[in-house]
XYZ file of C-alpha atoms in Angstrom:
723
model
C 150.426 90.056 44.755
C 153.174 89.376 47.300
C 152.109 92.360 49.445
C 148.465 91.262 49.198
C 149.385 87.810 50.522
C 151.232 89.433 53.436
C 148.200 91.599 54.272
C 145.883 88.584 54.109
C 148.215 86.583 56.361
C 148.366 89.426 58.893
C 144.562 89.798 58.823
C 144.015 86.065 59.329
C 146.499 85.980 62.182
C 144.801 88.960 63.817
C 141.362 87.368 63.354
C 142.626 84.145 64.908
C 144.078 86.092 67.824
C 140.709 87.813 68.342
C 138.948 84.452 68.428
C 141.527 83.121 70.889
C 141.149 86.081 73.215
C 137.386 85.751 73.391
C 136.022 84.058 76.488
C 134.869 80.450 76.650
C 131.333 79.861 77.880
C 130.800 77.446 80.792
C 127.776 75.659 82.201
C 128.155 77.822 85.305
C 127.765 80.916 83.103
C 124.419 79.600 81.901
C 122.942 77.985 84.996
C 124.668 79.417 88.076
C 126.270 82.798 87.495
C 123.440 84.158 85.338
C 126.135 85.725 83.159
C 123.728 86.451 80.318
C 120.962 87.882 82.468
C 118.101 89.212 80.345
C 116.067 92.216 81.397
C 112.380 92.474 80.582
C 110.234 95.554 80.224
C 108.066 96.091 83.304
C 104.471 94.949 83.014
C 102.181 97.938 82.641
C 98.553 98.828 82.023
C 97.531 101.532 79.571
C 95.116 103.842 81.389
C 91.718 104.842 80.044
C 92.968 108.305 79.002
C 95.029 106.557 76.326
C 98.117 108.702 76.950
C 99.466 107.234 80.184
C 100.243 103.897 81.734
C 100.601 102.476 85.226
C 103.343 100.336 86.740
C 103.518 98.499 90.073
C 106.840 99.423 91.707
C 108.386 98.308 94.999
C 111.075 99.900 97.137
C 113.577 98.352 99.542
C 111.493 99.251 102.589
C 108.666 96.964 101.479
C 106.385 99.806 100.410
C 104.937 99.893 96.918
C 103.291 102.359 94.597
C 101.237 102.178 91.454
C 102.691 105.033 89.439
C 101.363 106.787 86.358
C 103.796 107.504 83.494
C 103.512 109.421 80.254
C 103.378 107.003 77.320
C 105.316 109.263 74.969
C 108.109 110.377 77.275
C 108.183 107.691 79.963
C 108.280 110.405 82.622
C 106.600 109.914 85.993
C 103.364 111.898 86.269
C 102.276 110.967 89.792
C 101.563 108.076 92.128
C 98.033 106.790 91.548
C 98.122 104.732 94.715
C 100.575 104.320 97.588
C 100.602 101.332 99.915
C 100.701 103.634 102.961
C 97.013 104.331 102.298
C 96.026 100.710 102.816
C 94.159 99.488 105.852
C 95.956 96.110 105.506
C 99.575 95.371 104.649
C 99.709 93.353 101.419
C 102.543 92.572 99.020
C 100.812 92.495 95.615
C 101.808 90.160 92.795
C 99.325 91.503 90.257
C 96.783 94.285 89.987
C 94.083 95.615 87.720
C 91.852 98.677 87.757
C 88.098 98.740 87.559
C 86.691 100.270 84.354
C 86.390 103.723 85.961
C 89.795 103.294 87.672
C 88.331 104.030 91.095
C 89.150 100.584 92.477
C 92.037 98.132 92.395
C 91.918 94.358 92.387
C 95.099 93.035 94.019
C 96.255 89.420 94.232
C 99.031 88.016 96.411
C 100.445 84.718 97.731
C 99.849 83.008 94.397
C 100.000 79.226 94.187
C 100.305 77.430 90.844
C 97.864 74.605 90.150
C 98.431 73.504 86.558
C 99.951 75.194 83.499
C 97.463 78.090 83.233
C 95.705 77.998 86.598
C 96.571 79.328 90.027
C 94.928 80.494 93.225
C 95.752 83.458 95.424
C 94.480 85.808 98.070
C 92.510 88.658 96.506
C 91.591 92.146 97.717
C 89.610 95.084 96.382
C 91.011 98.514 97.281
C 89.353 101.918 96.954
C 91.956 104.089 95.245
C 90.831 107.311 96.952
C 90.701 106.040 100.541
C 92.777 102.860 100.610
C 89.870 100.918 102.091
C 90.783 97.261 101.643
C 88.285 94.407 101.385
C 89.354 90.762 101.307
C 87.401 88.728 98.763
C 87.718 85.610 100.894
C 89.743 84.393 103.847
C 90.911 81.532 101.609
C 92.766 81.560 98.311
C 90.542 81.919 95.261
C 90.847 81.345 91.528
C 90.182 83.922 88.806
C 88.941 86.929 90.806
C 87.339 89.101 88.109
C 85.742 92.525 88.376
C 82.491 93.119 86.535
C 82.548 95.633 83.654
C 80.647 98.189 85.764
C 83.212 97.795 88.565
C 80.551 97.205 91.206
C 80.783 93.443 91.524
C 83.362 90.693 91.581
C 83.211 86.962 90.823
C 85.639 84.162 91.677
C 86.008 80.396 92.059
C 86.766 78.608 95.319
C 86.689 74.867 95.984
C 85.119 74.162 92.580
C 82.218 76.576 93.133
C 81.471 79.961 91.573
C 80.851 82.969 93.817
C 80.134 86.656 93.436
C 79.676 89.701 95.641
C 78.641 93.330 95.480
C 81.804 95.226 96.333
C 79.813 97.760 98.352
C 78.807 95.235 101.016
C 81.191 92.321 100.320
C 78.429 89.802 100.969
C 79.337 86.488 99.340
C 76.742 84.881 97.062
C 77.202 81.233 96.093
C 76.113 80.842 92.478
C 76.813 77.100 92.708
C 77.082 74.762 95.691
C 77.665 71.294 94.209
C 81.371 71.665 93.407
C 83.618 68.897 94.683
C 87.204 67.826 93.939
C 87.397 65.206 91.179
C 83.611 65.261 90.755
C 82.107 68.647 89.815
C 83.840 71.849 88.661
C 81.987 75.155 88.346
C 83.487 78.311 86.850
C 86.804 76.669 85.964
C 87.826 73.901 83.560
C 89.230 70.414 83.963
C 92.868 69.428 83.423
C 92.554 68.410 79.779
C 90.621 71.539 78.698
C 93.211 73.696 80.430
C 96.155 71.917 78.810
C 94.871 71.300 75.296
C 92.488 74.205 74.701
C 94.709 76.681 76.611
C 91.821 77.597 78.893
C 91.767 78.629 82.516
C 88.951 80.840 83.769
C 85.627 79.189 83.127
C 83.240 82.129 83.455
C 82.543 85.433 81.664
C 80.673 88.600 82.698
C 78.431 90.111 80.048
C 79.021 93.760 79.084
C 76.178 95.086 81.262
C 77.244 93.092 84.342
C 73.817 91.432 84.496
C 74.763 87.880 83.529
C 77.607 85.457 84.169
C 78.111 82.611 81.718
C 80.072 79.707 83.188
C 81.186 76.132 82.636
C 80.145 73.107 84.648
C 82.279 69.953 84.377
C 80.892 66.646 85.626
C 84.027 64.496 86.032
C 82.385 61.353 87.415
C 82.974 59.293 84.251
C 86.640 60.281 83.931
C 89.211 57.889 85.354
C 91.649 59.129 87.975
C 95.380 59.291 87.509
C 97.601 59.407 90.574
C 101.283 59.982 91.262
C 103.449 59.797 94.343
C 105.205 62.872 95.705
C 108.328 61.884 97.587
C 108.715 64.014 100.698
C 108.485 63.116 104.366
C 108.432 59.671 105.891
C 105.591 58.445 103.674
C 105.056 59.645 100.079
C 101.958 61.715 99.441
C 99.626 60.713 96.624
C 98.093 63.300 94.310
C 95.124 62.279 92.152
C 93.203 64.098 89.452
C 90.935 63.258 86.544
C 92.940 62.646 83.370
C 91.171 61.243 80.282
C 93.613 59.233 78.193
C 93.167 58.494 74.489
C 89.900 56.671 73.842
C 88.625 57.151 77.405
C 85.562 59.034 78.676
C 85.596 62.811 79.074
C 83.856 65.090 81.520
C 80.270 65.987 80.725
C 80.463 69.700 80.015
C 77.646 72.243 80.133
C 77.491 76.008 79.737
C 75.151 77.827 82.117
C 74.039 81.444 82.502
C 73.386 83.055 85.877
C 70.964 85.996 85.951
C 71.985 88.454 88.695
C 68.552 90.125 88.776
C 66.551 86.917 89.253
C 69.286 84.797 90.904
C 68.317 81.994 88.530
C 70.559 79.801 86.404
C 69.723 78.271 83.031
C 71.579 75.554 81.111
C 72.352 76.287 77.462
C 71.134 73.748 74.926
C 74.048 72.837 72.628
C 72.093 70.475 70.331
C 74.048 67.371 71.296
C 74.870 64.803 73.927
C 77.947 65.290 76.067
C 80.495 63.453 73.878
C 81.659 66.766 72.433
C 83.823 69.764 73.295
C 82.764 73.323 74.130
C 86.189 74.996 73.982
C 85.166 78.676 73.969
C 82.416 80.938 75.271
C 82.258 84.680 74.646
C 79.557 87.319 74.952
C 78.727 89.032 71.673
C 78.203 92.755 71.037
C 74.527 92.175 71.909
C 74.581 92.112 75.744
C 72.187 89.158 76.187
C 73.677 87.048 73.398
C 76.337 84.456 74.254
C 78.491 82.696 71.657
C 79.446 79.064 72.253
C 81.943 77.215 70.077
C 81.460 73.482 69.719
C 83.615 70.644 68.381
C 82.647 67.031 67.898
C 84.762 64.388 69.645
C 86.808 63.790 66.472
C 87.458 67.564 66.259
C 86.699 67.818 62.544
C 83.284 69.500 62.812
C 82.998 72.977 64.330
C 79.918 75.054 65.111
C 79.264 78.551 66.400
C 76.093 78.721 68.489
C 74.360 81.824 69.831
C 72.304 81.555 72.999
C 69.980 84.297 74.240
C 70.158 84.675 78.016
C 66.555 85.874 78.372
C 64.734 83.927 75.674
C 66.704 80.732 76.227
C 66.797 80.035 72.525
C 69.891 78.496 70.880
C 70.712 79.212 67.247
C 73.298 77.673 64.919
C 75.113 80.604 63.285
C 78.108 79.122 61.478
C 79.587 75.675 60.853
C 82.723 74.232 59.301
C 84.128 70.771 58.694
C 87.477 69.294 57.690
C 88.825 65.961 56.486
C 91.471 66.150 59.201
C 90.951 68.419 62.233
C 90.050 71.991 63.182
C 92.178 74.021 65.590
C 90.606 76.291 68.201
C 92.048 79.743 68.906
C 91.156 83.032 70.590
C 90.863 84.788 67.226
C 87.258 85.917 67.647
C 86.203 89.598 67.751
C 82.639 90.917 67.743
C 82.398 94.302 66.004
C 80.396 96.852 67.988
C 77.295 98.477 66.461
C 77.080 95.769 63.792
C 76.016 92.153 63.502
C 79.461 91.046 62.409
C 82.361 89.161 63.902
C 85.916 88.364 62.825
C 87.470 84.930 63.138
C 90.229 82.845 61.550
C 89.985 79.582 59.638
C 92.237 77.265 57.609
C 89.374 76.213 55.322
C 90.965 77.649 52.165
C 94.406 76.161 52.763
C 95.966 78.841 54.979
C 94.824 80.384 58.254
C 93.109 83.641 57.279
C 90.765 86.242 58.731
C 87.085 86.159 57.786
C 84.265 88.604 58.527
C 80.878 86.976 59.100
C 77.611 88.954 59.119
C 75.065 87.050 61.221
C 72.326 89.500 60.259
C 72.674 88.752 56.552
C 74.314 85.322 57.063
C 77.074 86.264 54.620
C 80.836 86.028 54.827
C 83.879 87.611 53.207
C 87.555 86.718 53.429
C 89.695 89.620 54.685
C 93.297 88.392 54.349
C 94.575 86.328 51.435
C 97.852 84.774 50.375
C 100.136 81.797 50.931
C 100.793 82.509 54.596
C 99.140 81.891 57.961
C 97.617 84.557 60.175
C 98.665 83.729 63.728
C 96.827 86.125 66.030
C 94.286 88.911 65.747
C 95.829 91.418 68.150
C 93.178 94.129 68.077
C 90.320 95.732 66.188
C 89.581 99.436 65.672
C 85.861 99.687 64.883
C 85.969 103.418 64.099
C 88.824 103.142 61.600
C 87.622 99.701 60.460
C 91.088 98.235 60.940
C 92.311 94.838 62.057
C 95.729 94.376 63.649
C 97.267 90.937 63.316
C 100.493 88.919 63.174
C 101.345 86.488 60.397
C 104.062 84.372 58.792
C 103.903 86.336 55.527
C 107.619 87.191 55.568
C 108.695 83.683 56.535
C 107.597 80.696 58.578
C 110.610 81.532 60.757
C 109.323 84.990 61.800
C 106.102 86.668 62.955
C 105.494 90.216 61.740
C 102.767 92.726 62.612
C 100.240 94.166 60.144
C 97.112 96.252 59.814
C 94.364 95.811 57.231
C 90.935 97.337 56.621
C 87.763 95.344 57.200
C 87.313 95.213 53.407
C 90.728 93.595 52.926
C 92.375 96.713 51.505
C 95.239 98.972 52.612
C 97.292 96.239 54.236
C 100.648 97.396 55.561
C 103.313 96.120 57.897
C 103.675 97.939 61.212
C 106.608 95.998 62.654
C 110.050 97.292 61.860
C 112.995 95.182 60.768
C 113.732 91.477 60.610
C 113.409 89.077 63.502
C 110.455 87.704 65.394
C 107.923 90.248 66.686
C 105.719 89.430 69.692
C 103.016 92.065 69.946
C 100.832 93.166 72.859
C 98.267 95.877 72.146
C 97.180 98.318 74.832
C 93.682 99.497 75.689
C 92.132 101.334 72.768
C 94.782 100.009 70.339
C 96.563 103.386 70.303
C 99.838 101.839 71.436
C 101.442 98.429 71.406
C 104.599 96.804 72.699
C 106.880 94.912 70.347
C 109.206 92.301 71.830
C 111.601 91.676 68.963
C 114.576 89.334 68.825
C 116.614 87.247 66.428
C 118.307 83.906 66.903
C 121.546 85.549 68.075
C 120.267 88.876 69.465
C 118.429 89.082 72.807
C 114.985 90.515 73.335
C 114.384 94.209 72.743
C 111.193 95.863 73.940
C 109.682 98.866 72.188
C 106.588 100.912 72.893
C 105.090 101.890 69.546
C 102.297 104.188 68.469
C 99.921 102.279 66.229
C 100.162 103.372 62.610
C 102.998 105.805 63.368
C 106.771 105.659 62.989
C 107.188 106.737 66.619
C 108.590 104.226 69.071
C 110.349 104.350 72.424
C 112.807 101.753 73.667
C 111.671 100.217 76.956
C 114.522 97.713 77.249
C 117.204 96.855 74.694
C 119.289 94.380 76.717
C 122.418 96.127 75.475
C 124.352 94.926 78.537
C 123.509 91.271 77.866
C 124.244 91.786 74.180
C 127.659 93.297 74.903
C 128.477 90.457 77.322
C 127.528 87.920 74.643
C 129.986 89.564 72.245
C 132.791 88.887 74.728
C 132.325 85.152 74.208
C 133.523 82.889 71.452
C 130.089 82.239 69.954
C 129.632 80.619 66.577
C 127.346 81.968 63.882
C 123.901 80.541 63.167
C 122.655 80.291 59.602
C 119.206 79.603 58.189
C 118.441 77.619 55.072
C 116.233 74.997 53.479
C 116.714 71.816 51.510
C 114.572 69.268 49.714
C 114.653 65.710 51.011
C 114.740 62.597 48.848
C 110.985 62.278 49.490
C 110.376 65.744 48.009
C 109.666 67.670 51.224
C 111.191 71.151 51.397
C 112.291 71.757 54.988
C 113.601 74.787 56.864
C 116.620 74.502 59.137
C 119.084 76.448 61.203
C 122.672 75.395 61.759
C 125.081 76.594 64.445
C 128.756 76.045 63.676
C 131.763 76.420 65.993
C 133.342 79.871 65.991
C 136.576 78.422 64.643
C 134.833 76.273 62.023
C 137.255 74.717 59.533
C 135.664 73.230 56.410
C 138.605 70.855 55.991
C 137.742 69.065 59.253
C 135.018 66.545 60.128
C 132.537 67.554 62.852
C 129.974 65.595 64.877
C 126.388 66.855 64.668
C 123.786 67.174 67.427
C 120.272 67.670 66.079
C 117.684 69.504 68.186
C 114.069 68.544 67.540
C 110.517 69.253 68.637
C 108.549 68.445 65.498
C 105.016 68.448 66.936
C 101.895 69.638 65.079
C 101.910 73.374 64.382
C 105.032 74.100 66.463
C 108.181 75.547 64.866
C 111.664 75.422 66.343
C 113.383 76.937 63.300
C 112.621 80.504 64.333
C 114.589 83.690 63.965
C 113.952 84.452 67.614
C 116.157 84.279 70.659
C 116.358 80.809 72.183
C 117.432 81.715 75.716
C 118.865 78.855 77.770
C 119.062 76.361 74.893
C 120.811 78.920 72.681
C 123.597 79.319 75.221
C 123.854 75.568 75.845
C 124.048 74.896 72.124
C 126.806 77.526 71.871
C 128.627 75.706 74.670
C 128.459 72.468 72.674
C 129.532 74.259 69.478
C 132.510 75.541 71.442
C 133.293 71.882 72.209
C 133.356 71.126 68.490
C 129.772 70.119 67.682
C 127.538 71.421 64.902
C 123.972 72.062 66.103
C 121.329 71.312 63.471
C 117.579 71.938 63.840
C 114.975 71.039 61.194
C 111.230 71.694 61.088
C 109.685 68.527 59.673
C 106.325 68.141 58.006
C 103.504 68.798 60.449
C 105.017 71.993 61.854
C 103.410 75.422 61.475
C 103.488 78.610 59.435
C 103.333 76.915 56.031
C 99.643 76.283 55.529
C 97.095 73.599 56.292
C 98.365 70.859 53.976
C 101.925 70.972 55.331
C 100.706 70.987 58.937
C 97.987 68.365 58.515
C 100.083 65.957 56.430
C 100.829 63.876 59.539
C 97.136 63.206 60.291
C 96.370 59.638 61.458
C 100.082 58.740 61.304
C 101.663 60.981 63.922
C 105.402 60.328 63.954
C 105.729 58.605 60.574
C 106.520 61.561 58.293
C 108.245 63.425 61.109
C 110.665 60.526 61.583
C 111.176 60.241 57.849
C 112.051 63.942 57.600
C 114.413 63.981 60.576
C 116.164 60.860 59.289
C 116.550 62.283 55.779
C 117.758 65.561 57.300
C 120.433 63.633 59.204
C 121.466 61.889 55.991
C 121.526 65.229 54.135
C 123.835 66.899 56.614
C 125.868 63.696 56.855
C 126.753 64.111 53.177
C 128.383 67.491 53.794
C 132.182 67.238 53.467
C 132.743 68.761 56.910
C 130.477 66.321 58.806
C 131.373 62.972 60.351
C 128.272 60.974 59.373
C 129.089 58.286 61.948
C 128.634 60.834 64.770
C 125.106 62.215 64.408
C 122.977 62.523 67.550
C 119.603 64.031 68.407
C 117.899 65.415 71.500
C 114.462 66.790 72.331
C 111.955 67.485 75.098
C 108.283 66.450 75.300
C 107.198 65.835 71.681
C 110.870 66.351 70.874
C 111.732 63.559 73.312
C 109.199 61.381 71.524
C 110.931 62.218 68.229
C 114.444 61.511 69.511
C 113.160 58.191 70.894
C 111.683 57.315 67.493
C 114.975 58.197 65.823
C 117.078 55.912 68.036
C 114.585 53.024 67.796
C 113.533 53.138 64.123
C 116.514 54.911 62.506
C 119.314 53.426 64.580
C 121.578 53.078 61.539
C 121.623 56.880 61.177
C 121.677 58.146 64.768
C 124.501 57.209 67.111
C 123.088 58.880 70.241
C 119.707 60.178 71.420
C 118.536 62.025 74.520
C 114.821 62.131 75.340
C 113.470 64.410 78.072
C 109.880 63.798 79.269
C 108.877 61.887 76.118
C 105.609 60.307 75.110
C 106.596 56.710 74.414
C 103.108 55.334 73.736
C 100.313 57.578 72.449
C 97.777 55.475 74.365
C 99.209 57.005 77.574
C 98.556 60.627 76.567
C 95.395 62.729 76.952
C 92.492 62.295 74.565
C 91.959 65.853 73.277
C 95.499 66.206 71.924
C 96.018 62.623 70.807
C 92.628 62.051 69.173
C 92.890 65.385 67.315
C 95.722 63.908 65.259
C 95.165 60.134 65.530
C 91.456 59.718 66.374
C 90.599 57.125 69.023
C 92.897 54.113 69.405
C 89.828 51.923 68.848
C 89.422 53.520 65.393
C 93.097 53.793 64.374
C 95.167 51.199 66.265
C 97.881 51.113 63.586
C 98.343 54.888 63.818
C 99.064 54.486 67.532
C 101.139 51.327 67.509
C 103.223 51.846 64.367
C 104.669 55.105 65.651
C 105.098 54.575 69.384
C 108.781 54.117 70.363
C 107.902 51.627 73.085
C 107.057 49.063 70.396
C 110.451 49.297 68.677
C 113.012 49.221 71.489
C 114.703 46.143 70.017
C 115.955 48.392 67.220
C 118.167 50.451 69.541
C 121.828 50.087 68.604
C 123.371 53.302 69.842
C 123.311 55.318 73.044
C 119.974 56.304 74.589
C 119.523 58.563 77.623
C 115.975 58.730 78.989
C 115.118 61.587 81.390
C 111.850 62.342 83.219
C 110.404 64.149 86.223
C 108.374 61.857 88.476
C 105.859 64.646 89.182
C 104.997 65.291 85.528
C 101.223 65.884 85.373
C 101.311 66.338 81.583
C 103.421 63.549 80.035
C 103.247 61.052 82.855
C 106.309 59.339 84.298
C 104.467 56.174 83.286
C 105.771 56.740 79.729
C 109.374 56.359 80.839
C 108.656 53.536 83.302
C 107.001 51.450 80.593
C 109.771 52.339 78.118
C 112.344 51.077 80.627
C 110.329 47.892 81.151
C 110.230 47.299 77.403
C 113.995 47.838 77.066
C 114.708 45.489 79.978
C 112.586 42.768 78.364
C 114.362 43.322 75.036
C 117.780 43.187 76.682
C 118.647 46.656 75.419
C 121.339 48.786 77.035
C 120.174 52.273 78.003
C 120.855 55.103 80.432
C 118.335 57.019 82.526
C 117.965 59.950 84.894
C 114.880 60.752 86.981
C 114.036 63.935 88.869
C 111.859 63.387 91.966
C 108.634 65.416 92.144
C 109.652 67.620 89.174
C 106.978 68.471 86.639
C 107.134 68.516 82.850
C 109.529 71.462 82.756
C 111.954 70.199 85.460
C 112.233 73.898 86.132
C 113.976 74.573 89.435
C 117.500 75.917 89.192
C 119.331 73.029 90.862
C 117.554 70.421 88.742
C 118.153 72.418 85.552
C 121.878 72.588 86.215
C 122.038 68.879 87.024
C 119.990 67.986 83.943
C 122.075 69.978 81.465
C 125.332 68.839 83.038
C 124.159 65.226 82.703
C 123.211 65.734 79.056
C 126.506 67.507 78.368
C 128.563 64.677 79.819
C 126.519 62.132 77.893
C 127.085 63.933 74.597
C 130.803 64.408 75.198
C 131.206 60.729 76.123
C 128.938 59.198 73.478
C 128.914 61.431 70.400
């Protein structure tokens, strides 16, 4: 026993020495030195032969090649195209091949517009000769080759254009486009942000028709913000429909290339509705249009025949709460069937609908949510999808037959798997990570054990092991209200259960969005490790309303956004405060966007529990946010005023007792700076002490390097001084 005690003492001393010799992380490591630089696998396109892929590669001289590589071995086969062939000198930012791979579409000089939209200069290049044709002398949006590779369409100045590549002659499909009035071939701000849309037109499979959106924005009120540069600030204005306000009038039209005529699709309703998706079916002349009512609890699938001009209601669904829109829609070739996902039976599952027989069958079943349909193999009758079947904290990859049989997991190992399938579904890339292990990229053969590492980030991983990082553990607990909640907890590397530690909670908490994920957290992971090194426990909880746990858990916050979320975060703080190694008088919380809204609620309505809160770019009054998002969960303010007012932090500022730091970018086009301005006004009127930091002209992400460093340094100092 005596010898055993000596060995244990020696081991503990050695372990302590190891911890002491490990390096301490600094803010400069995270934000300036790029100490933990992550590498990403190069973007590539699987070629039509199914056994090779192409990569755009540059050299130091400014020349570039598009090279072909063997999928199995990764060895260079040959250069498909070399920039020396070009008749114009262009530095490409993206490229794509035509269907027969005889032509390249190149874009350059990209300029971001909103979250999903951009404009750039675009060129079509003949691979064999290098002949280069500019699409337009001006920057364009969404240049898109037709399926036959002979034509191209694009949007410029709110109008839709096309051209035959052979002659390059521009054809204006629309001419009435005008800023803040009419949009053709693209979508307005709120559709782009809340339905994750960008391009507003689609070629049909035979390249004979183009379906496109038309937005009439006249009824939508303008929102403007000042951009502070130069002697006089510039003013930027755009149409932004806030909760309860009028939307754009949206139509779907079809342009016939043979007749040069355009028809408007009848969607069986007035314009107070949403048309969040269009997609051509497996029948070349048949367009599918998805429709939602304004309340977003009634969904319809319409088919519209481009030649007969006849609309038909194919499928409908309704909910007591709301219906989410996704891209999970696949039309099965040589049949009259399509695959889609729905939460109608309690979890998000795949269904197969036969519009010839008007019958439906459920493909996946179980107490889990399907997240994305990644691909479909019509010949093998297989569906490839990701789901939360293992855990709400991880996505894994599966295949299943159309008939719901022979399901098996294709992803390998624990962690979160982000899948991208290549052309033909023969190969896919798996970006896998865990909460403490950086991204690894693998090229995998579908249905096979074979895989090839594209990037393992072993250098970053080895550097991370040189630092004194604490461990992160996952768990769950049941609150006093009966809700079972998932969490992760990061403790200091030298954690001592006999001591009392302050806790900083990290929150998002918005509908369908999980933060408790076994996936690498990047910048915030390193910053949280920095704070753990300073003696803080980091605690993150997914409250009710978050995703991966079925419809009822996610939709429980309907009409009362913020109420149950606040209750759960408060009870979570009380739960961890009861742990013997926690100082319950030193619990703080921080979050960004919806997370900033949550941290603001916590410091206003649960001030007895939270000592300190930091809110970055928060919604402070739901009446200030856009109507698609807000009304989905709260309906119109005219119909549910209590749901808006009872859970908006701006109405409860008199409850603030602790420390509150409010941060916002003045150029935020998403959650407007107005939210923070009005919050400050309310706190001034209430005589409440607060702290604030504003970032001129920065958008919702406050993303430039200098601002990021300043922001995180400011938050760090605030936590160290006030928690």
